[in-house]
PDB file of C-alpha atoms in Angstrom:
ATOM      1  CA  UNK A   1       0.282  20.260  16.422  1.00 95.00           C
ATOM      2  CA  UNK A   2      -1.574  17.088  14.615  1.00 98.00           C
ATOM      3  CA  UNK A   3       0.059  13.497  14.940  1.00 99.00           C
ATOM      4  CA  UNK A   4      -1.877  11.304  12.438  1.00 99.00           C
ATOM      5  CA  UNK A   5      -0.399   7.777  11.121  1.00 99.00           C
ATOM      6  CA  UNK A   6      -0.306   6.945   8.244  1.00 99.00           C
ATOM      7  CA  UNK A   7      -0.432   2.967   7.834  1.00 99.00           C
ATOM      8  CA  UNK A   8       0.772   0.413   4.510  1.00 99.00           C
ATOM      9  CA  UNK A   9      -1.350  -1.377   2.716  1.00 99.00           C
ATOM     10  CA  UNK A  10      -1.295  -4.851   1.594  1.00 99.00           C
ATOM     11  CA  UNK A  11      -3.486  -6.564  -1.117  1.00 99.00           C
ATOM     12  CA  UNK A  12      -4.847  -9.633  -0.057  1.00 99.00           C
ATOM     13  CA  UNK A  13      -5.776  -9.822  -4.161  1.00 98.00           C
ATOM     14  CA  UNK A  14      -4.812  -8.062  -6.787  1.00 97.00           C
ATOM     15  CA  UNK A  15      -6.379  -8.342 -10.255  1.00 95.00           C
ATOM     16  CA  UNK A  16      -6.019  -6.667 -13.668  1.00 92.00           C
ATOM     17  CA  UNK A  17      -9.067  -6.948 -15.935  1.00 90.00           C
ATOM     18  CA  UNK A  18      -7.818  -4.976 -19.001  1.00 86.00           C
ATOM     19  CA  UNK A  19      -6.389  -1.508 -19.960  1.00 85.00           C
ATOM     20  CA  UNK A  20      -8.691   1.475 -20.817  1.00 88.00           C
ATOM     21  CA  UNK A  21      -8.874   3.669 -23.220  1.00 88.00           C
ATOM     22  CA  UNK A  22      -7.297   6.739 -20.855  1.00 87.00           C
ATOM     23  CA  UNK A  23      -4.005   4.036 -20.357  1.00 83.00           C
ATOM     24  CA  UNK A  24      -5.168   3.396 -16.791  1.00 86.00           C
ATOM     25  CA  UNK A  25      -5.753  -0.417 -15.673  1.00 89.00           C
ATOM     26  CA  UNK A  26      -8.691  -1.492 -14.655  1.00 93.00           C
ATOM     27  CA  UNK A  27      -8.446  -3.637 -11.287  1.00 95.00           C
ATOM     28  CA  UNK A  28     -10.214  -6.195  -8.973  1.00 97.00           C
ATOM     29  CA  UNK A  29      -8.418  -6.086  -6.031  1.00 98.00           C
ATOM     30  CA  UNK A  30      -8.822  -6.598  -2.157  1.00 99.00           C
ATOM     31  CA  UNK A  31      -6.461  -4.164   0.226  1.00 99.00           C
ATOM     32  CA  UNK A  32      -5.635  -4.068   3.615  1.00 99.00           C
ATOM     33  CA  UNK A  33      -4.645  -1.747   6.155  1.00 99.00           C
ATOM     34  CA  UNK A  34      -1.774  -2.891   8.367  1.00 99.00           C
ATOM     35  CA  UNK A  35       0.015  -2.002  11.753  1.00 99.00           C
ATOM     36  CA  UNK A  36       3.199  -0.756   9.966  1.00 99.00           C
ATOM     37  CA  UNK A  37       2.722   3.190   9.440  1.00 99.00           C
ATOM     38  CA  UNK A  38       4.903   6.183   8.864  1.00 99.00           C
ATOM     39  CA  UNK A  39       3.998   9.069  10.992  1.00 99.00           C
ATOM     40  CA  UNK A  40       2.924  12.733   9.432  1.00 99.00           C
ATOM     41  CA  UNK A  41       3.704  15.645  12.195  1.00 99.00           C
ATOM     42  CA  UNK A  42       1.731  19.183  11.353  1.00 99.00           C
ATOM     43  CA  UNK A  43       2.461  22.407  12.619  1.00 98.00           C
ATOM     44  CA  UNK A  44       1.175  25.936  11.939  1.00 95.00           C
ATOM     45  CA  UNK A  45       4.258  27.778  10.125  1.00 95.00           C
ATOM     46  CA  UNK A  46       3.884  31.038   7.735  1.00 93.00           C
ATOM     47  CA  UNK A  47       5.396  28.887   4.627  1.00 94.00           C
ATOM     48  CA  UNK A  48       5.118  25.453   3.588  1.00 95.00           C
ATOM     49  CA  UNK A  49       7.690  23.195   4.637  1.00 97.00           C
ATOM     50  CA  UNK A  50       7.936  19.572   4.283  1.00 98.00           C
ATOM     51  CA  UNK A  51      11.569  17.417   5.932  1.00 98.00           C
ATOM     52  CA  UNK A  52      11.473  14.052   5.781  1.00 98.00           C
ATOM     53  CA  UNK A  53      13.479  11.277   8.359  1.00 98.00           C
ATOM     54  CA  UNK A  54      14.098   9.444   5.165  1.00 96.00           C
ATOM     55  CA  UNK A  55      17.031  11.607   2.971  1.00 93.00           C
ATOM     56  CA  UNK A  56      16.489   9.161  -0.256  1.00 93.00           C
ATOM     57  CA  UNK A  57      12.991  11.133  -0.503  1.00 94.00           C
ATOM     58  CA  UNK A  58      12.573  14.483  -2.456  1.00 95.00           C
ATOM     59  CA  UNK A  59      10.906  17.438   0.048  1.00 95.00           C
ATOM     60  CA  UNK A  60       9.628  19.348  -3.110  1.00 94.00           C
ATOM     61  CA  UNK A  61       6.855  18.958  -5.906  1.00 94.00           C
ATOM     62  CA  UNK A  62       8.654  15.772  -6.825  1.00 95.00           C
ATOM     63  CA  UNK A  63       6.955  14.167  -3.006  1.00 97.00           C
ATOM     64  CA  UNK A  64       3.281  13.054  -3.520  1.00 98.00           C
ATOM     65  CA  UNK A  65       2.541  14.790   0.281  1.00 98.00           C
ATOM     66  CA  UNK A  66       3.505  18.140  -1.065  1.00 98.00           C
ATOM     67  CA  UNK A  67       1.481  17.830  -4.232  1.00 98.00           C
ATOM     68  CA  UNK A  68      -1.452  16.558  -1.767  1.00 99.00           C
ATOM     69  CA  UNK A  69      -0.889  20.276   0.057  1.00 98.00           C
ATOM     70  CA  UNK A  70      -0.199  21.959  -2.589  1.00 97.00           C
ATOM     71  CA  UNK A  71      -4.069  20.707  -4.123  1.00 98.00           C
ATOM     72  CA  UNK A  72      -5.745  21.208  -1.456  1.00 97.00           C
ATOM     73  CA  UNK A  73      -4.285  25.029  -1.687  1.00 96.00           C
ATOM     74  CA  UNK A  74      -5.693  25.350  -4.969  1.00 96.00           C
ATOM     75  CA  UNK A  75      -8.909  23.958  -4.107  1.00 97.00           C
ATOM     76  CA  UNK A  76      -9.909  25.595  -1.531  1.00 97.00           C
ATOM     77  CA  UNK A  77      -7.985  28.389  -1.438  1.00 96.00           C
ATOM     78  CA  UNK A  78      -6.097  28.419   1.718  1.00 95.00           C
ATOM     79  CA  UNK A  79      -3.190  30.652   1.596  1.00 90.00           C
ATOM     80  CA  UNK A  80      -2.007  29.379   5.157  1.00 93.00           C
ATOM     81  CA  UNK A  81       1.536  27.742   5.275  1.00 94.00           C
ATOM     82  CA  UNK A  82       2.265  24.888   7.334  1.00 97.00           C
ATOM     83  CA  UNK A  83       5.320  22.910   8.613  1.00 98.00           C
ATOM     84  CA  UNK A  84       5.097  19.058   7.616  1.00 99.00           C
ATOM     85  CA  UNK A  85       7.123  16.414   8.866  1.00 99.00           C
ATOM     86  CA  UNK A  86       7.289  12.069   8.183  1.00 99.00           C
ATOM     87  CA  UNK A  87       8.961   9.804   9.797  1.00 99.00           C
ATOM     88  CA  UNK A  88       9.333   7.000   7.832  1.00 99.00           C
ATOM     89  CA  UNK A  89       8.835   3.176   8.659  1.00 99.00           C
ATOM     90  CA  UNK A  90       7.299   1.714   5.280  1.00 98.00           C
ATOM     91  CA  UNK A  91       9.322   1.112   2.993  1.00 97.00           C
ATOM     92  CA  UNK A  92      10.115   2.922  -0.687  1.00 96.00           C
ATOM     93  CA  UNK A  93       8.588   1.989  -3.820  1.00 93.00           C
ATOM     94  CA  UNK A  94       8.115  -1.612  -2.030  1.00 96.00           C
ATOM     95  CA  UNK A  95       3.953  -2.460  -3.068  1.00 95.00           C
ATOM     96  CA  UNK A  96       2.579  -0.879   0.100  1.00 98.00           C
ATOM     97  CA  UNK A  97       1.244   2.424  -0.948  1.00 97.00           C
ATOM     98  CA  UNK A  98       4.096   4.216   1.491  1.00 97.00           C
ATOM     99  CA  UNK A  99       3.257   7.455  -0.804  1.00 97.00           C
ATOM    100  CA  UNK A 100       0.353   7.270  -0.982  1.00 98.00           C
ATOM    101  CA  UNK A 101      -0.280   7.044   2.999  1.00 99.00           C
ATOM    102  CA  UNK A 102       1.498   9.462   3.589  1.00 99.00           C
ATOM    103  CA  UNK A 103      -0.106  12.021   0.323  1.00 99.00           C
ATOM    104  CA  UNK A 104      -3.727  10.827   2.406  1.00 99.00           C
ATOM    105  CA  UNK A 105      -2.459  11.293   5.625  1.00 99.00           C
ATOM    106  CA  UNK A 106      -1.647  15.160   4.493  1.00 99.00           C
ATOM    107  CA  UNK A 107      -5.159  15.858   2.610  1.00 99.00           C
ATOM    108  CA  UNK A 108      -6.837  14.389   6.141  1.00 99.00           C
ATOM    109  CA  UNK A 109      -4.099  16.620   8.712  1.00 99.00           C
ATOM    110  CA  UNK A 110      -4.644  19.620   6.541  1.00 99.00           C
ATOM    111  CA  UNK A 111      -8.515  19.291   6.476  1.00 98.00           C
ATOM    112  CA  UNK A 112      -8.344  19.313  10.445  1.00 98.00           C
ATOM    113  CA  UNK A 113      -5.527  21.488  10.884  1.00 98.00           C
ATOM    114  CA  UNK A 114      -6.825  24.334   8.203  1.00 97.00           C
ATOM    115  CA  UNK A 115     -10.598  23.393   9.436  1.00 97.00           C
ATOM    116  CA  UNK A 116     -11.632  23.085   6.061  1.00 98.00           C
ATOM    117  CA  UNK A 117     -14.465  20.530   7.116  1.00 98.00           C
ATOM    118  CA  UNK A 118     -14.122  18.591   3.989  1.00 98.00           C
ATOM    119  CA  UNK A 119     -15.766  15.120   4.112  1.00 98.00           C
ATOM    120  CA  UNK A 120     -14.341  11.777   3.369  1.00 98.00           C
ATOM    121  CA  UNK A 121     -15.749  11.650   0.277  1.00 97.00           C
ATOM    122  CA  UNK A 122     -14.758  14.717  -0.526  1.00 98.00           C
ATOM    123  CA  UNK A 123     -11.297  14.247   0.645  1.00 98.00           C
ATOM    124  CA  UNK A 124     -11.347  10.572  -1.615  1.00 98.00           C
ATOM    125  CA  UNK A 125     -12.252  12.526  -4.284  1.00 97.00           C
ATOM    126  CA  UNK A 126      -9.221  14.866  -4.444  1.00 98.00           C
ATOM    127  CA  UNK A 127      -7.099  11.620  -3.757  1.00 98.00           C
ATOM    128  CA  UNK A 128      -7.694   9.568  -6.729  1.00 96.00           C
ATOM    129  CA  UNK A 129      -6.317  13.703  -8.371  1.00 97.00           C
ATOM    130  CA  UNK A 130      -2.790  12.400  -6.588  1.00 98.00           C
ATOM    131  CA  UNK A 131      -3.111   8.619  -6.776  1.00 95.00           C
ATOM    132  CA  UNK A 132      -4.517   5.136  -7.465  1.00 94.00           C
ATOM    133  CA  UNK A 133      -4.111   3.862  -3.658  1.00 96.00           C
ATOM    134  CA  UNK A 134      -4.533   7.445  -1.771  1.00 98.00           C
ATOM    135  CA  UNK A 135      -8.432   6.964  -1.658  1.00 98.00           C
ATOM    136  CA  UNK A 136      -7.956   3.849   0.044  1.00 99.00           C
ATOM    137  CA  UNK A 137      -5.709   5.072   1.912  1.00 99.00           C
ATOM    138  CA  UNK A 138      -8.284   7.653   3.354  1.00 99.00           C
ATOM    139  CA  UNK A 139     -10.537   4.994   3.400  1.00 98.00           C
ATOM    140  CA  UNK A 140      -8.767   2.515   5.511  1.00 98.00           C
ATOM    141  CA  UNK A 141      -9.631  -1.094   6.835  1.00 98.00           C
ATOM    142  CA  UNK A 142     -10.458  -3.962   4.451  1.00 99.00           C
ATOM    143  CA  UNK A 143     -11.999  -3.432   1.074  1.00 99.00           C
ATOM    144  CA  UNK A 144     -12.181  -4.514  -2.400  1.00 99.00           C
ATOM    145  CA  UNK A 145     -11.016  -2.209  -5.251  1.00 98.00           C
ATOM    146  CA  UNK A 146     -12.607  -1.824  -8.573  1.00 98.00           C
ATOM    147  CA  UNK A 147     -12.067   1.193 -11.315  1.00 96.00           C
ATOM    148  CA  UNK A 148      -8.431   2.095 -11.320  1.00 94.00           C
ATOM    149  CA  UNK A 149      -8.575   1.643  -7.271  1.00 94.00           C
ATOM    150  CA  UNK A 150     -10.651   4.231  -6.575  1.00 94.00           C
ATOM    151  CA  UNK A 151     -14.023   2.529  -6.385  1.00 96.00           C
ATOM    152  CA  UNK A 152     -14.017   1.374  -2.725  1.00 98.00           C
ATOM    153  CA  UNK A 153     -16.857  -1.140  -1.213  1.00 98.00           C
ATOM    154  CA  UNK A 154     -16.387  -1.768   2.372  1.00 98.00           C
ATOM    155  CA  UNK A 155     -15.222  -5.549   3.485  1.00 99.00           C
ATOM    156  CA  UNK A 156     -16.229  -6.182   6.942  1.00 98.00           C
ATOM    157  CA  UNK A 157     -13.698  -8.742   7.832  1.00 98.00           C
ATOM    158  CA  UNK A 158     -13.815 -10.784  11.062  1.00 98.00           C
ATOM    159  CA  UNK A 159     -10.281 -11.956  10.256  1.00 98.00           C
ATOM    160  CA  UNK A 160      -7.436 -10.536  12.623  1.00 97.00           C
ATOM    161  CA  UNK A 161      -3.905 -12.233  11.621  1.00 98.00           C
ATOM    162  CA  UNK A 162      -0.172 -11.560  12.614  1.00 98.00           C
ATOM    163  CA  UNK A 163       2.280 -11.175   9.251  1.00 98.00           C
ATOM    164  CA  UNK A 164       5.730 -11.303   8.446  1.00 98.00           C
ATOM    165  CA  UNK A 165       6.716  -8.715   5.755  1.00 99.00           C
ATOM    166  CA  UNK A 166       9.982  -8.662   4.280  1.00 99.00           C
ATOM    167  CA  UNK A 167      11.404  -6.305   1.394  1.00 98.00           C
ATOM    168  CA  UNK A 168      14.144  -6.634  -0.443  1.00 98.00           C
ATOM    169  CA  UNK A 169      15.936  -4.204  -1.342  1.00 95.00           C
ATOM    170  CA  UNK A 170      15.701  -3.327  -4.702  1.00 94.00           C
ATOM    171  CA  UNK A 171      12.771  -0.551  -6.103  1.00 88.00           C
ATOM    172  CA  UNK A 172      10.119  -1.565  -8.094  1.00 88.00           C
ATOM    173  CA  UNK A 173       8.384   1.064 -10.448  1.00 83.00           C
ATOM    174  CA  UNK A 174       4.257   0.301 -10.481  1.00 79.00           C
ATOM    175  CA  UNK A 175       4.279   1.718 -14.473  1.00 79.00           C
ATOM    176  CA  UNK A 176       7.229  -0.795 -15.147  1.00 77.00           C
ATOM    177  CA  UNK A 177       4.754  -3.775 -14.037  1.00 77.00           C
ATOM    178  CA  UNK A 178       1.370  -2.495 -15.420  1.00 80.00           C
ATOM    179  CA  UNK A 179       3.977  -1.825 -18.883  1.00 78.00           C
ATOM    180  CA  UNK A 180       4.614  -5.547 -18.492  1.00 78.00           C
ATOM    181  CA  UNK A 181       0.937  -6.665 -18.790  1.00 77.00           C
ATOM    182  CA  UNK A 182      -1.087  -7.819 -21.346  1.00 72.00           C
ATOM    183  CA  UNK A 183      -4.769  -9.076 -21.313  1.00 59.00           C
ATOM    184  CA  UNK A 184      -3.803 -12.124 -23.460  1.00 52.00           C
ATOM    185  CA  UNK A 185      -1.317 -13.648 -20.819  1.00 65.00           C
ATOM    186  CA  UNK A 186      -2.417 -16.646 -18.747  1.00 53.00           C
ATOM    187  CA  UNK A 187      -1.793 -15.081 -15.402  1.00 69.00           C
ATOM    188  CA  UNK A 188      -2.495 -17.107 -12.099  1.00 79.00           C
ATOM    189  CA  UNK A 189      -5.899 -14.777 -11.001  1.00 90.00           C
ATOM    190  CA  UNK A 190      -6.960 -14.448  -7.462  1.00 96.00           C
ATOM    191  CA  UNK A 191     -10.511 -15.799  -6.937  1.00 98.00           C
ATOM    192  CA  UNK A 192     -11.701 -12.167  -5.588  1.00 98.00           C
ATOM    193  CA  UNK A 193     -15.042 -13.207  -4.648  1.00 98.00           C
ATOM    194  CA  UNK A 194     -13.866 -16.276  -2.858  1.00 99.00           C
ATOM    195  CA  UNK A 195     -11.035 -14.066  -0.873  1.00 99.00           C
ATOM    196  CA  UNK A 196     -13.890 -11.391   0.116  1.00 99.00           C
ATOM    197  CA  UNK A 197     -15.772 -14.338   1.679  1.00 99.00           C
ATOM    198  CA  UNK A 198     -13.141 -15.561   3.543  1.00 99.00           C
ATOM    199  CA  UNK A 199     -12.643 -12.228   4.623  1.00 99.00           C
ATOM    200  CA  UNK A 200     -16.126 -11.891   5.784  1.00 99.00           C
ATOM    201  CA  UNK A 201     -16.260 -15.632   7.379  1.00 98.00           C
ATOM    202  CA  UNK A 202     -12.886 -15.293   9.208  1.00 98.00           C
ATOM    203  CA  UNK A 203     -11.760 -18.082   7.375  1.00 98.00           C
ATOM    204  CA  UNK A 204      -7.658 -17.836   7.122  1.00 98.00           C
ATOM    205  CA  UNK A 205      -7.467 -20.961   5.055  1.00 98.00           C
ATOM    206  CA  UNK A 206     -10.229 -20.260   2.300  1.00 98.00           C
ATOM    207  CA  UNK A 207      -8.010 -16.797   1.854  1.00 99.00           C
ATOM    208  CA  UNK A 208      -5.108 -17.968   1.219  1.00 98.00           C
ATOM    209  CA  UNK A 209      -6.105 -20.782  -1.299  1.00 98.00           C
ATOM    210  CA  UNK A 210      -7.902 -17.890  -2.708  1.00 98.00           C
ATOM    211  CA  UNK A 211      -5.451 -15.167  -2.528  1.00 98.00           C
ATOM    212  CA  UNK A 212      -3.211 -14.353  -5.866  1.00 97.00           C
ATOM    213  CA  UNK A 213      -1.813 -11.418  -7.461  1.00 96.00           C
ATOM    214  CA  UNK A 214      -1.557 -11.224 -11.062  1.00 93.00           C
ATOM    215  CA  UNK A 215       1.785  -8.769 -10.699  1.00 91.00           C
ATOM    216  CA  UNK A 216       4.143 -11.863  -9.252  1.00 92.00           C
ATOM    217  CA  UNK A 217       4.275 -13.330 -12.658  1.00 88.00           C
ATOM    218  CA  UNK A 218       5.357  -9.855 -14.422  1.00 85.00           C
ATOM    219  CA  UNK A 219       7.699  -8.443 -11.604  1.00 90.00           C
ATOM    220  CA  UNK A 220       9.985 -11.242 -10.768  1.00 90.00           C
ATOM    221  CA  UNK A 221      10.647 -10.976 -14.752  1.00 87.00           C
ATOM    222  CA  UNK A 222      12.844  -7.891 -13.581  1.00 90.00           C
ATOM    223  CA  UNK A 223      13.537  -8.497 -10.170  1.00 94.00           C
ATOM    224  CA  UNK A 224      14.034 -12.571  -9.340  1.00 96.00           C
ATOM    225  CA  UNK A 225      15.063 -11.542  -6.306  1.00 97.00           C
ATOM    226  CA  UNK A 226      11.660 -12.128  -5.581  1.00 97.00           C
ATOM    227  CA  UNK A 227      11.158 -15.937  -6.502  1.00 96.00           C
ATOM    228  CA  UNK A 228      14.354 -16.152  -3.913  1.00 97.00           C
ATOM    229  CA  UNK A 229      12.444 -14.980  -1.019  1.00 98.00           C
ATOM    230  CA  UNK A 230       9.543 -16.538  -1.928  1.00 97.00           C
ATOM    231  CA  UNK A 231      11.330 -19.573  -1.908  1.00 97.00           C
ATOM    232  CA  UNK A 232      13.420 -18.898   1.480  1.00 97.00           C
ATOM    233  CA  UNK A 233       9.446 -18.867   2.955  1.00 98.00           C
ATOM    234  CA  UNK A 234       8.656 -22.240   1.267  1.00 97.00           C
ATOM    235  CA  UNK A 235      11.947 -23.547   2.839  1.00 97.00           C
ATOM    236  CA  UNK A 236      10.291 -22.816   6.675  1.00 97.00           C
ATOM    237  CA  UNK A 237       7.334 -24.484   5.221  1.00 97.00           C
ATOM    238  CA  UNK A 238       5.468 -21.133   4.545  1.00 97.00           C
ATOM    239  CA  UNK A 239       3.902 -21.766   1.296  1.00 96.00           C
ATOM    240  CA  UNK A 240       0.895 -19.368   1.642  1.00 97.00           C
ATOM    241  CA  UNK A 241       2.694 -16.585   1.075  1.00 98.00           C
ATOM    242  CA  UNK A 242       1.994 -13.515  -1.268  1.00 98.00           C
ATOM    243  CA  UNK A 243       3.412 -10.456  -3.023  1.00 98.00           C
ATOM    244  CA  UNK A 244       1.684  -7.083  -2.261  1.00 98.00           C
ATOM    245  CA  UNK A 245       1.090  -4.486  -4.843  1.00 96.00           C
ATOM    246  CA  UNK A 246       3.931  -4.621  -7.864  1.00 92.00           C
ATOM    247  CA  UNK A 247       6.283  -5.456  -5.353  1.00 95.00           C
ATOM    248  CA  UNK A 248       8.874  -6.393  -3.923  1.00 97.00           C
ATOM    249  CA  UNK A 249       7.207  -6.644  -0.572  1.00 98.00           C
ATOM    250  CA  UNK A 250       6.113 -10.176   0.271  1.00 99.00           C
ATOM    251  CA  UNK A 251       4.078 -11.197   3.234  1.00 99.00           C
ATOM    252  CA  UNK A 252       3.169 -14.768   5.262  1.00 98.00           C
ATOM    253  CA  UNK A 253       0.460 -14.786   7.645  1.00 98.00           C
ATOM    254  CA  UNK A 254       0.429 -15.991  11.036  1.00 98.00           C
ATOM    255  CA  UNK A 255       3.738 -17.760  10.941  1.00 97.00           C
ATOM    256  CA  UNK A 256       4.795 -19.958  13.834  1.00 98.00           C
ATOM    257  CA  UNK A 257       7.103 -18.277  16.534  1.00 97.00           C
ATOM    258  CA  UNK A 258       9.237 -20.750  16.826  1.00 97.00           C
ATOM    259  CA  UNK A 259       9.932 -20.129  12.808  1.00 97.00           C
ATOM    260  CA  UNK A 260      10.096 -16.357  12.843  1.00 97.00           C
ATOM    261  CA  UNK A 261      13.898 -16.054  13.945  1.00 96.00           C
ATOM    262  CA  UNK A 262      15.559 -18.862  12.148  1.00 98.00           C
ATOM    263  CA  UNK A 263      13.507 -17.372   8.939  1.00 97.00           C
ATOM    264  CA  UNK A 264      14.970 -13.687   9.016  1.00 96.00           C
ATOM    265  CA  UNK A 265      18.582 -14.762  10.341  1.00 96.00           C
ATOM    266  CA  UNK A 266      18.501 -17.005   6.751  1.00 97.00           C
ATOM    267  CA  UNK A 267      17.223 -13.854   4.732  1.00 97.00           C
ATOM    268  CA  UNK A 268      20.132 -10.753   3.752  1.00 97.00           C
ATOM    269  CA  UNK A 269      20.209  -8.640   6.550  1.00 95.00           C
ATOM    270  CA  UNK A 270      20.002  -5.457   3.977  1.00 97.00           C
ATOM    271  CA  UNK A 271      16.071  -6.633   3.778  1.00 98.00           C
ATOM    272  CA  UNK A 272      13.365  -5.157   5.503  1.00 98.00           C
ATOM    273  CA  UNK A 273      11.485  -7.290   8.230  1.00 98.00           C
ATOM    274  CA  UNK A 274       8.889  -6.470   9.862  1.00 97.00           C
ATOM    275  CA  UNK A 275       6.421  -8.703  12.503  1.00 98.00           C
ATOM    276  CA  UNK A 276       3.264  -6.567  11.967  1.00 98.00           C
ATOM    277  CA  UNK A 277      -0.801  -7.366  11.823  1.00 98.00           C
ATOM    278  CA  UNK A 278      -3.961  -6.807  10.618  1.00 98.00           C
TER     279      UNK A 278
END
């Protein structure tokens, strides 16, 4: 049996530059791997056989894990069947690459437990096949994003901070937002360069005067449930707060203790909370 984890990501800046001529976007974005993980359980069994903890989540084709098997099959050829199991903790369609963890988290258990000896490159490679995020999410740590995400250039951040994530709970579909966007608009853009540095410098201030994601402006169009819990933070004096991905998932760092409590008895206790780090 292989335990791996398979942690969220966060974007500490998120960018869109312009659409290509495929329909992809073109991004400039910084992401971050955080505490909060699901947790992908592998077993040797004659067929393939995914369950899930979460019932809201298909177990067939539909599931980006099984299509991350079920590619690495055709690749390689491996006709071995194997028994795969999550356990849930991120949350669904929320802006923290939940899917694609856990589609990465498979291609990496399946290269151990199959011995395929596939590198990480190799295994990045395949990912970007499944997803924009699953290469980082082989990747891990801190880095910034270019090409439609796959394009990876290591950060090496000295900055370690505690975050409060909350979700609402409402869906938000990634194609709905990118749908939403057009090069024209005059978006608030994250100074990428400037958040990279303050990545590199440790410098928690310089980050979040930085910090910006282009998406807040075009999801809250849809969802302003949103702008309410971004205000709810700004209420406990947490202005430096941000949205991750296209949503809805929005995240304060290092808030004061003495704030935490008071903050998530005031938000609906149908929202996801989680104290995690980085």
């Amino acid at each position: 049996m292989i335990i791996l984890e398979a942690p969220a990501k966060i974007n500490l800046a998120l960018d869109i530059l312009h659409k290509r001529s495929d329909g992809y976007h073109e991004i400039d974005s910084v992401m971050q791997t955080i505490r909060l993980a699901d947790q992908v359980t592998f077993e040797y069994n004659p067929q393939f056989e995914l369950t899930c903890s979460d019932g809201r989540l298909p177990i067939d084709q539909r599931n980006l894990a099984w299509r991350a098997a079920e590619l690495l099959q055709q690749v390689t050829g491996v006709s071995q069947g194997v028994k795969i199991h999550i356990l849930k903790n991120i949350p669904i369609a929320a802006g923290l690459a939940g899917g694609s963890a856990d589609a990465a988290a498979v291609l990496t258990g399946l290269n151990q437990l199959w011995e395929l000896n596939l590198s990480t490159e190799e295994l990045m490679n395949l990912g970007v096949r499944l997803g924009a995020d699953v290469p980082f999410c082989i990747h891990k740590g801190t880095a910034r994003a270019g090409g439609i995400g796959e394009k990876l250039t290591a950060i090496r951040s000295q900055l370690h901070a505690d975050l409060l994530l909350v979700t609402p709970n409402v869906e938000v579909s990634t194609a709905l937002a990118y749908n939403r966007f057009q090069a024209a608009e005059a978006l608030q853009r994250p100074q990428v360069g400037r958040v990279v540095e303050a990545l590199e410098s440790g410098n928690i201030e310089q980050l979040t005067q930085a910090w910006g994601n282009v998406f807040e402006e075009l999801t809250v169009i849809d969802f302003p449930v949103i702008s309410q819990l971004k205000k709810i933070f700004c209420q406990f004096g947490l202005k430096a707060n941000l949205m991750s991905g296209s949503g809805p998932s929005v995240f304060t760092l290092n808030p004061p203790t003495a704030l935490i409590e008071p903050l998530c008895k005031a938000l609906p206790p149908q929202w996801f909370q989680c104290l995690t780090s980085f």
